[in-house]
Short mmCIF file of C-alpha atoms and ligand atoms in Angstrom, two decimals:
data_model
loop_
_atom_site.label_atom_id
_atom_site.label_comp_id
_atom_site.label_asym_id
_atom_site.label_seq_id
_atom_site.Cartn_x
_atom_site.Cartn_y
_atom_site.Cartn_z
CA MET E 1 76.57 108.97 104.73
CA PHE E 2 80.06 106.96 105.68
CA LEU E 3 80.24 108.65 108.75
CA GLU E 4 76.72 107.07 109.95
CA GLU E 5 78.38 103.11 109.34
CA ILE E 6 82.10 104.74 110.17
CA ARG E 7 79.85 105.40 113.69
CA GLN E 8 77.17 101.48 113.55
CA ASN E 9 80.68 100.25 113.45
CA SER E 10 82.18 101.66 115.31
CA ALA E 11 79.83 100.41 117.66
CA ARG E 12 79.64 97.61 117.35
CA LEU E 13 83.38 96.24 116.80
CA GLY E 14 84.17 96.97 120.06
CA GLU E 15 87.29 95.76 121.19
CA ARG E 16 87.95 94.35 117.43
CA PRO E 17 90.96 96.67 116.10
CA ALA E 18 90.00 99.19 113.47
CA LEU E 19 93.80 101.01 113.02
CA CYS E 20 97.37 99.23 112.74
CA ALA E 21 100.49 100.62 112.01
CA GLY E 22 104.17 99.16 113.52
CA GLU E 23 103.24 98.31 117.33
CA GLU E 24 100.03 101.02 117.73
CA GLN E 25 96.46 99.80 117.40
CA ILE E 26 93.21 101.85 117.66
CA SER E 27 90.58 99.59 118.58
CA TRP E 28 87.16 100.16 117.03
CA GLY E 29 85.42 101.16 120.55
CA ALA E 30 87.86 103.49 121.40
CA LEU E 31 87.67 105.29 117.14
CA TRP E 32 84.32 107.06 117.45
CA PRO E 33 84.46 108.29 120.45
CA ARG E 34 88.02 109.61 121.01
CA ALA E 35 87.66 111.13 117.56
CA GLU E 36 84.16 112.99 117.83
CA SER E 37 86.10 114.57 121.26
CA LEU E 38 88.56 116.12 119.10
CA ALA E 39 86.00 117.14 116.60
CA ALA E 40 84.44 119.00 119.54
CA ARG E 41 87.85 120.72 119.76
CA LEU E 42 87.80 121.44 116.31
CA ARG E 43 84.54 122.57 115.81
CA ALA E 44 84.63 125.02 118.84
CA GLU E 45 87.85 126.56 117.21
CA GLY E 46 86.31 127.80 113.64
CA GLU E 47 86.52 126.91 110.50
CA GLY E 48 89.36 125.86 108.13
CA PRO E 49 91.27 123.43 107.13
CA VAL E 50 93.63 121.38 109.37
CA ALA E 51 96.42 120.01 109.23
CA VAL E 52 97.43 116.50 110.17
CA LEU E 53 100.47 116.10 110.46
CA GLY E 54 101.90 112.54 110.21
CA VAL E 55 101.02 110.23 106.73
CA ARG E 56 102.33 106.95 108.37
CA GLU E 57 101.16 106.93 111.57
CA VAL E 58 97.95 104.60 113.87
CA TRP E 59 96.81 107.72 114.98
CA VAL E 60 96.57 110.01 111.69
CA PRO E 61 93.24 108.70 110.49
CA ALA E 62 91.79 109.11 113.00
CA ALA E 63 92.28 112.65 112.91
CA PHE E 64 90.69 112.55 109.71
CA LEU E 65 87.33 111.40 110.68
CA ALA E 66 87.83 114.00 113.75
CA CYS E 67 88.49 116.68 111.14
CA LEU E 68 85.61 115.17 108.93
CA ILE E 69 83.09 114.94 111.68
CA ALA E 70 83.86 118.66 112.72
CA GLY E 71 83.24 118.89 109.28
CA ARG E 72 86.37 120.79 108.33
CA PRO E 73 88.83 119.95 105.79
CA TYR E 74 92.27 117.50 106.31
CA LEU E 75 95.12 117.75 104.28
CA PRO E 76 98.47 115.05 105.40
CA LEU E 77 101.23 116.55 105.84
CA ASP E 78 104.13 114.54 106.12
CA PRO E 79 106.29 115.86 108.44
CA ALA E 80 109.28 114.22 106.91
CA LEU E 81 109.26 117.11 104.40
CA PRO E 82 112.12 119.70 104.29
CA ALA E 83 110.28 122.76 106.43
CA ALA E 84 109.89 125.07 103.58
CA ARG E 85 107.78 122.82 101.29
CA ARG E 86 105.46 122.65 104.33
CA ARG E 87 105.65 125.97 105.33
CA VAL E 88 104.53 126.30 101.59
CA LEU E 89 101.57 123.96 102.21
CA LEU E 90 101.21 125.71 105.74
CA GLU E 91 100.54 129.28 103.90
CA ARG E 92 98.84 128.21 100.39
CA THR E 93 96.21 126.69 102.76
CA GLY E 94 95.77 128.43 106.15
CA ALA E 95 95.90 124.91 107.86
CA ARG E 96 95.93 124.67 111.42
CA PRO E 97 98.50 121.96 112.35
CA LEU E 98 97.20 119.33 114.03
CA THR E 99 99.85 116.78 115.80
CA ARG E 100 100.14 113.50 117.90
CA ALA E 101 100.15 115.46 121.18
CA ASP E 102 97.05 116.40 119.82
CA TRP E 103 95.06 112.61 118.75
CA GLU E 104 96.53 112.00 122.39
CA ALA E 105 94.54 114.24 124.76
CA ALA E 106 91.43 112.84 123.37
CA VAL E 107 89.57 111.69 125.72
CA PRO E 108 85.66 109.89 125.07
CA GLY E 109 83.36 112.59 125.96
CA GLY E 110 83.18 115.14 123.95
CA ARG E 111 80.48 115.28 121.27
CA CYS E 112 79.63 117.21 118.81
CA PRO E 113 77.50 115.58 115.73
CA ALA E 114 78.51 114.35 112.48
CA ALA E 115 78.51 117.11 110.13
CA GLU E 116 76.56 117.09 106.48
CA ALA E 117 77.43 119.34 104.26
CA PRO E 118 78.26 117.30 101.12
CA GLU E 119 79.81 119.96 98.76
CA GLY E 120 82.32 120.50 102.10
CA ILE E 121 85.13 119.28 101.37
CA ALA E 122 86.32 116.77 102.76
CA TYR E 123 89.97 116.91 101.93
CA LEU E 124 93.40 118.11 100.22
CA LEU E 125 96.38 116.35 98.73
CA PHE E 126 99.20 118.12 96.95
CA THR E 127 100.07 116.57 94.23
CA SER E 128 103.55 117.64 91.91
CA GLY E 129 102.50 121.46 89.72
CA SER E 130 103.51 121.77 85.95
CA THR E 131 103.11 124.99 87.05
CA GLY E 132 106.12 124.86 88.77
CA VAL E 133 104.73 125.21 92.25
CA PRO E 134 102.07 121.79 93.83
CA LYS E 135 99.13 121.43 92.56
CA GLN E 136 95.88 121.29 94.83
CA VAL E 137 93.41 119.38 94.77
CA ALA E 138 90.21 119.69 96.98
CA VAL E 139 88.22 116.46 97.06
CA SER E 140 84.35 117.16 98.51
CA ARG E 141 82.64 114.99 100.40
CA ARG E 142 80.09 114.03 97.68
CA ASN E 143 83.14 112.73 96.52
CA LEU E 144 84.08 110.78 98.64
CA GLU E 145 80.78 109.53 98.63
CA HIS E 146 80.43 108.59 95.69
CA PHE E 147 84.37 107.70 94.68
CA LEU E 148 82.70 104.50 98.19
CA ARG E 149 79.62 103.00 96.86
CA TRP E 150 81.20 102.23 93.24
CA ALA E 151 84.74 100.79 94.34
CA ARG E 152 82.31 98.53 97.67
CA SER E 153 80.53 97.72 93.75
CA LEU E 154 83.80 96.46 92.59
CA PRO E 155 84.28 92.77 92.12
CA GLY E 156 86.10 91.22 94.92
CA VAL E 157 85.49 94.09 97.41
CA ALA E 158 82.66 93.64 99.16
CA GLY E 159 83.66 89.67 99.94
CA THR E 160 86.68 90.80 101.70
CA ALA E 161 83.75 93.09 104.43
CA GLY E 162 84.90 92.74 108.38
CA ARG E 163 88.77 91.27 107.65
CA GLY E 164 92.01 92.84 107.38
CA VAL E 165 92.43 95.18 105.36
CA LEU E 166 96.78 96.60 103.98
CA GLY E 167 97.69 99.76 102.74
CA GLN E 168 101.02 101.17 101.29
CA ALA E 169 100.90 104.74 100.52
CA ALA E 170 101.48 107.02 102.35
CA LEU E 171 98.54 108.11 104.08
CA SER E 172 99.12 111.72 101.97
CA PHE E 173 98.38 110.79 98.88
CA ASP E 174 95.34 109.83 96.96
CA LEU E 175 95.44 106.06 96.73
CA SER E 176 95.33 105.81 100.58
CA VAL E 177 91.74 106.93 99.86
CA ALA E 178 90.60 103.36 99.10
CA ASP E 179 91.57 101.20 101.99
CA VAL E 180 91.79 103.99 104.61
CA TYR E 181 87.87 104.51 103.33
CA LEU E 182 87.51 100.72 102.17
CA SER E 183 88.09 99.69 105.98
CA LEU E 184 86.41 101.68 107.86
CA THR E 185 83.01 101.79 105.68
CA MET E 186 83.41 98.27 105.82
CA GLY E 187 84.41 97.08 109.64
CA GLY E 188 87.65 96.15 108.96
CA VAL E 189 90.83 96.42 110.41
CA HIS E 190 93.03 98.64 108.84
CA THR E 191 97.75 98.66 108.69
CA THR E 192 99.05 101.35 107.83
CA LEU E 193 102.86 100.51 106.62
CA THR E 194 104.99 102.52 108.49
CA ALA E 195 108.43 103.54 107.15
CA GLY E 196 109.92 101.49 108.93
CA GLU E 197 108.18 98.95 107.68
CA LEU E 198 108.87 99.76 103.68
CA GLY E 199 112.38 100.41 104.61
CA ASP E 200 113.37 96.78 105.14
CA PHE E 201 112.71 93.75 103.64
CA ARG E 202 112.46 91.42 106.17
CA THR E 203 110.59 93.47 108.19
CA LEU E 204 107.54 94.09 105.89
CA PHE E 205 107.28 90.65 104.82
CA ARG E 206 106.64 89.80 108.38
CA ARG E 207 104.17 92.99 109.30
CA LEU E 208 102.53 91.24 105.59
CA GLU E 209 102.33 88.25 107.26
CA GLU E 210 100.87 89.67 111.12
CA ALA E 211 97.66 91.96 109.44
CA GLY E 212 97.04 89.17 106.68
CA PRO E 213 95.15 90.71 104.65
CA ALA E 214 92.12 90.29 102.16
CA LEU E 215 92.59 93.31 100.51
CA LEU E 216 95.74 94.83 99.24
CA VAL E 217 95.27 97.97 98.25
CA GLY E 218 98.46 99.23 96.36
CA THR E 219 100.76 100.03 93.33
CA PRO E 220 102.71 98.37 90.44
CA SER E 221 105.76 99.04 91.82
CA PHE E 222 105.39 98.27 95.09
CA LEU E 223 103.49 94.82 93.93
CA ARG E 224 106.62 93.63 91.90
CA LEU E 225 108.64 94.47 95.06
CA CYS E 226 106.48 91.76 97.24
CA LEU E 227 106.84 89.50 94.16
CA ARG E 228 110.22 89.67 94.57
CA ASP E 229 110.15 87.07 97.23
CA ALA E 230 108.88 83.79 97.34
CA ALA E 231 106.96 84.58 100.85
CA PHE E 232 104.72 86.21 99.58
CA ALA E 233 102.53 83.88 97.77
CA PRO E 234 99.43 82.07 99.26
CA ALA E 235 100.74 79.44 102.39
CA ARG E 236 101.77 83.06 103.99
CA LEU E 237 99.00 84.73 103.07
CA PRO E 238 95.88 82.68 103.34
CA GLY E 239 93.75 85.55 103.01
CA LEU E 240 94.53 87.18 100.82
CA ARG E 241 91.61 88.08 98.25
CA THR E 242 91.75 90.79 96.52
CA VAL E 243 94.51 92.99 95.14
CA PHE E 244 93.23 96.44 94.06
CA SER E 245 95.56 97.33 91.89
CA CYS E 246 96.38 101.50 91.04
CA GLY E 247 98.35 104.37 90.01
CA GLU E 248 100.67 103.29 87.93
CA ALA E 249 100.74 101.32 84.34
CA LEU E 250 100.34 97.27 85.20
CA SER E 251 101.69 95.40 83.12
CA PRO E 252 100.90 91.93 81.95
CA ARG E 253 104.34 89.89 83.79
CA THR E 254 103.76 91.92 87.04
CA ALA E 255 99.41 90.97 87.10
CA GLY E 256 100.26 87.30 84.95
CA GLN E 257 103.26 86.64 87.80
CA LEU E 258 100.69 87.90 90.95
CA LEU E 259 97.31 85.33 89.18
CA GLU E 260 100.27 82.74 89.30
CA ARG E 261 101.43 83.11 92.56
CA PHE E 262 97.78 83.26 94.56
CA PRO E 263 95.42 81.24 92.05
CA GLY E 264 91.20 83.24 92.55
CA LEU E 265 93.42 85.92 93.63
CA THR E 266 90.90 89.05 92.58
CA LEU E 267 93.11 91.06 90.61
CA LEU E 268 91.96 94.68 89.95
CA ASN E 269 94.19 96.97 87.37
CA ALA E 270 92.45 100.49 89.00
CA TYR E 271 92.89 103.71 87.36
CA GLY E 272 92.37 107.56 88.06
CA PRO E 273 94.22 110.87 88.68
CA THR E 274 93.81 111.99 92.35
CA GLU E 275 91.77 115.39 90.74
CA ALA E 276 88.54 112.65 90.54
CA THR E 277 88.92 110.41 93.62
CA CYS E 278 91.56 107.66 93.68
CA ALA E 279 89.98 105.48 91.05
CA VAL E 280 86.69 106.26 89.03
CA SER E 281 87.65 103.03 86.80
CA ALA E 282 89.08 99.32 87.12
CA VAL E 283 89.06 96.04 85.14
CA ALA E 284 89.31 92.26 87.23
CA ILE E 285 92.56 90.82 85.32
CA THR E 286 92.12 87.49 84.06
CA ARG E 287 95.09 85.69 83.83
CA GLU E 288 93.97 85.15 80.03
CA MET E 289 94.22 88.84 79.70
CA CYS E 290 98.41 88.81 80.44
CA ALA E 291 99.64 88.34 76.47
CA ARG E 292 99.47 91.82 75.93
CA PRO E 293 98.62 95.35 77.13
CA LEU E 294 96.13 95.68 80.47
CA PRO E 295 93.16 97.65 80.06
CA ILE E 296 92.06 100.31 82.63
CA GLY E 297 88.45 100.02 82.06
CA ARG E 298 85.53 98.88 81.02
CA MET E 299 83.42 101.89 79.10
CA GLY E 300 79.72 102.29 80.92
CA GLU E 301 80.92 100.72 84.91
CA GLY E 302 83.41 103.62 86.00
CA ALA E 303 82.57 105.90 88.41
CA VAL E 304 82.02 108.63 85.94
CA GLU E 305 81.37 108.60 83.11
CA LEU E 306 84.69 107.83 80.52
CA SER E 307 85.19 109.74 77.11
CA LEU E 308 87.83 109.48 74.20
CA GLU E 309 88.34 113.26 73.23
CA ASP E 310 90.87 113.15 70.77
CA GLY E 311 92.32 110.32 72.15
CA GLU E 312 93.08 112.19 76.19
CA ILE E 313 90.72 110.34 78.14
CA VAL E 314 87.89 112.67 79.34
CA LEU E 315 86.11 112.27 82.52
CA ARG E 316 82.85 113.73 83.69
CA GLY E 317 80.39 113.20 87.23
CA GLU E 318 80.35 113.17 90.75
CA SER E 319 83.60 112.09 91.33
CA VAL E 320 85.28 114.88 89.94
CA ALA E 321 86.57 117.55 92.30
CA PRO E 322 84.49 121.10 92.28
CA ALA E 323 86.90 122.77 91.28
CA TYR E 324 86.71 121.35 87.59
CA GLY E 325 83.30 121.99 87.44
CA GLY E 326 82.55 118.33 86.51
CA VAL E 327 84.81 117.74 84.42
CA TYR E 328 88.06 117.12 84.08
CA PRO E 329 89.96 116.36 81.14
CA THR E 330 93.59 114.16 82.24
CA GLY E 331 95.60 114.46 80.10
CA ASP E 332 96.24 110.59 79.70
CA LEU E 333 95.97 109.26 76.19
CA GLY E 334 93.88 106.33 75.66
CA HIS E 335 91.75 104.22 72.81
CA VAL E 336 89.07 101.22 73.45
CA GLU E 337 88.61 97.72 72.01
CA ASN E 338 85.46 95.93 72.96
CA GLY E 339 84.19 98.08 75.66
CA LEU E 340 87.72 98.13 77.09
CA LEU E 341 89.82 101.77 77.81
CA TYR E 342 93.76 101.07 77.16
CA PHE E 343 96.03 103.19 78.47
CA ASP E 344 98.40 104.45 75.78
CA GLY E 345 100.75 107.35 77.58
CA ARG E 346 100.61 110.65 78.60
CA ARG E 347 100.17 113.93 75.72
CA ASP E 348 101.88 116.05 78.04
CA ASP E 349 105.88 115.48 80.49
CA GLN E 350 103.82 114.14 83.81
CA ILE E 351 106.13 111.30 84.76
CA LYS E 352 105.00 108.14 86.95
CA TYR E 353 108.04 107.10 88.84
CA ARG E 354 107.84 104.49 91.63
CA GLY E 355 103.99 104.97 91.85
CA TYR E 356 104.72 108.82 92.48
CA ARG E 357 103.11 111.76 90.12
CA ILE E 358 106.05 114.12 88.79
CA GLU E 359 105.65 116.92 86.21
CA PRO E 360 109.50 117.79 85.23
CA ALA E 361 108.53 121.67 85.96
CA GLU E 362 108.30 121.70 88.94
CA ILE E 363 112.05 120.79 90.21
CA GLU E 364 113.22 122.92 86.60
CA ALA E 365 111.79 125.63 87.81
CA THR E 366 113.52 124.84 91.49
CA LEU E 367 116.94 124.40 89.37
CA GLU E 368 115.97 127.60 87.95
CA SER E 369 115.61 129.90 91.40
CA LEU E 370 119.22 127.96 92.54
CA PRO E 371 122.78 130.68 91.75
CA GLY E 372 124.54 129.39 89.55
CA VAL E 373 121.66 127.40 87.32
CA GLU E 374 120.95 129.16 83.71
CA ARG E 375 118.10 126.77 82.39
CA ALA E 376 117.40 123.29 83.66
CA CYS E 377 115.00 120.36 82.04
CA VAL E 378 114.37 117.18 83.75
CA LEU E 379 114.43 113.89 81.91
CA PRO E 380 112.87 110.59 83.21
CA ARG E 381 115.71 107.40 82.29
CA ARG E 382 113.83 104.66 80.69
CA ALA E 383 114.85 100.74 80.46
CA GLY E 384 112.56 98.11 79.48
CA GLY E 385 109.76 100.11 79.34
CA GLN E 386 110.33 101.45 83.21
CA VAL E 387 110.99 105.08 84.65
CA ARG E 388 114.25 103.76 86.33
CA GLY E 389 115.21 107.10 87.97
CA LEU E 390 115.46 111.10 87.09
CA THR E 391 118.06 112.97 85.25
CA ALA E 392 118.49 116.52 85.00
CA PHE E 393 120.18 118.11 82.44
CA VAL E 394 121.47 122.24 83.66
CA GLU E 395 122.87 124.56 81.69
CA THR E 396 125.49 126.13 83.33
CA GLY E 397 128.68 128.55 82.68
CA GLN E 398 130.09 127.37 86.01
CA ARG E 399 131.40 124.07 88.11
CA LEU E 400 128.16 123.19 89.69
CA ARG E 401 128.85 120.24 91.99
CA PRO E 402 126.06 117.29 91.47
CA GLU E 403 125.74 117.23 95.20
CA ALA E 404 125.18 120.82 96.12
CA LEU E 405 122.21 120.85 93.83
CA ALA E 406 120.34 118.11 94.66
CA GLU E 407 120.87 119.46 98.31
CA ALA E 408 119.97 122.70 97.60
CA LEU E 409 116.83 120.76 95.60
CA ALA E 410 116.24 118.78 98.82
CA ARG E 411 115.57 121.59 101.03
CA ARG E 412 113.25 122.51 98.92
CA LEU E 413 110.98 119.08 97.66
CA PRO E 414 110.04 115.74 99.03
CA ALA E 415 113.00 112.89 98.54
CA TYR E 416 110.98 111.81 95.05
CA LEU E 417 111.43 114.55 93.03
CA ILE E 418 115.32 114.68 92.79
CA PRO E 419 116.59 113.73 90.06
CA GLY E 420 119.89 110.83 91.18
CA GLU E 421 121.54 111.80 87.51
CA TRP E 422 123.20 114.80 85.96
CA ARG E 423 124.40 116.32 83.28
CA PHE E 424 126.16 119.70 82.66
CA SER E 425 126.65 121.70 79.26
CA ALA E 426 127.10 125.15 78.91
CA SER E 427 124.21 125.30 76.31
CA LEU E 428 121.19 123.34 76.19
CA PRO E 429 119.40 122.40 72.89
CA LEU E 430 116.24 124.60 71.89
CA THR E 431 113.26 123.83 70.82
CA PRO E 432 112.56 126.43 67.18
CA ASN E 433 110.28 128.78 70.70
CA GLY E 434 112.99 128.36 72.66
CA LYS E 435 111.76 125.43 75.12
CA CYS E 436 114.38 122.80 76.06
CA ASP E 437 114.64 120.09 73.07
CA ARG E 438 113.49 117.50 75.56
CA LYS E 439 113.88 115.26 71.99
CA ARG E 440 117.24 115.95 71.87
CA LEU E 441 118.49 115.22 75.10
CA GLU E 442 116.63 112.01 75.07
CA GLU E 443 118.37 111.32 72.84
CA GLN E 444 121.87 112.05 73.95
CA MET E 445 120.81 110.64 76.81
CA TYR E 446 120.26 107.16 75.44
CA GLY E 447 123.65 108.23 73.56
CA ALA E 448 121.67 107.47 69.52
P1 AMP F 501 98.11 110.42 91.18
O1 AMP F 501 97.20 111.44 90.79
O2 AMP F 501 98.90 110.52 91.22
O3 AMP F 501 96.73 109.13 91.55
O4 AMP F 501 97.85 109.72 89.77
C1 AMP F 501 96.87 109.65 88.71
C2 AMP F 501 97.45 109.55 87.08
O5 AMP F 501 98.39 108.02 86.92
C3 AMP F 501 96.90 109.36 85.64
O6 AMP F 501 95.98 110.70 84.86
C4 AMP F 501 97.54 108.39 85.10
O7 AMP F 501 99.13 108.64 84.60
C5 AMP F 501 98.87 107.35 85.82
N1 AMP F 501 97.82 106.13 86.62
C6 AMP F 501 96.86 105.89 87.26
N2 AMP F 501 96.22 104.28 87.51
C7 AMP F 501 96.70 104.29 86.33
C8 AMP F 501 96.90 103.14 85.58
N3 AMP F 501 95.99 102.02 86.28
N4 AMP F 501 96.89 102.24 84.43
C9 AMP F 501 97.81 102.84 83.40
N5 AMP F 501 98.37 104.98 84.61
C10 AMP F 501 97.77 105.46 85.70
#
């Protein structure tokens, strides 16, 4: 199993860094013995999920490893989330909080043989929920094992074994599963970007250069950001071999620019939902492909069986989280051409904005719970084929201030769910069955 591979890497790689973030590192030699010690404590303590309170720190993947060894599911929980949101997630999962102090107290010496239980849950993640509350996804150890076996067989991945791996996504998003576990199982040097680095362009580039990744895992939004700097080029990143792009549509323009800057790069356009473990299909993009929309997979070569049912992409197989009984209808629309699968948008209102998965219904339900809000509808604001922000339409008989509503939301929701633009009216247009008429609101938004 993948845990055994990680244990062997720890035994053979000694002083080499396994995990890096900011100025901090954990060496390979220290990683397993310390994680095992923490695992011994976690196992002695009982069962049930563990909430790891950190998402961009060096000890966090090490704490994940401790939970896997102990056989307890982990829930990465961002300490920057509003307290009310953290409380809801802790209550729903019944998770025991684990902090940096717990990791620091873990000195090598404790013994805990790694849990086997392939059907056990490896981790819990929450995504935005269409029912108005966050949606919990529980991914099994078997799902994770299956994903890793598939991801390592992708072009350009095995060749990065033992080298630098850089992950852009916070460790509470399923995209990070690719960089963390590919690096750990292939004996790499994993760097997670800190919040400070992401907030400052110059620091970010210095870190990228220092990390010198062979494998970069990120969203197209992040890749676009990197491309804005001319220094994002082979002269400064000579080791970069493979980019694993996932989480939202990769535009031919971004892909074309990347391949032009980095000749010889393997650029994977990977696709998949959290519910089917990070990614289920991928295609290595060539410059010739960049003249038109890019494919997201090859039929018959995915981590799962991909099929189209009434135009919807349906997944069947071992990567699908246990709660779905092996079949997951994604809500994504697609079509197949010459054996390649293409993404054609959503069949529902789900949005991807800067890589974040957003259900307007969750924002609307939270808004409607606030005093003075009779009804709310949240729409993506699009320009040039991209989502540029969220607009909230609020039905109210009062004079509400946008800042006050945004503040009230910020006490309940993560920052990426807070609309940046607000429109108020005494009544919102409705469809014949009494729901907000999103089409009419969209027309209003674009002044049609
Ligand atoms: P998440 O669960 O956050 O990974 O979001 C999954 C959703 O992101 C999918 O259902 C798609 O709608 C979208 N998505 C993921 N990868 C891609 C891709 N390569 N191209 C287009 N959409 C994608």
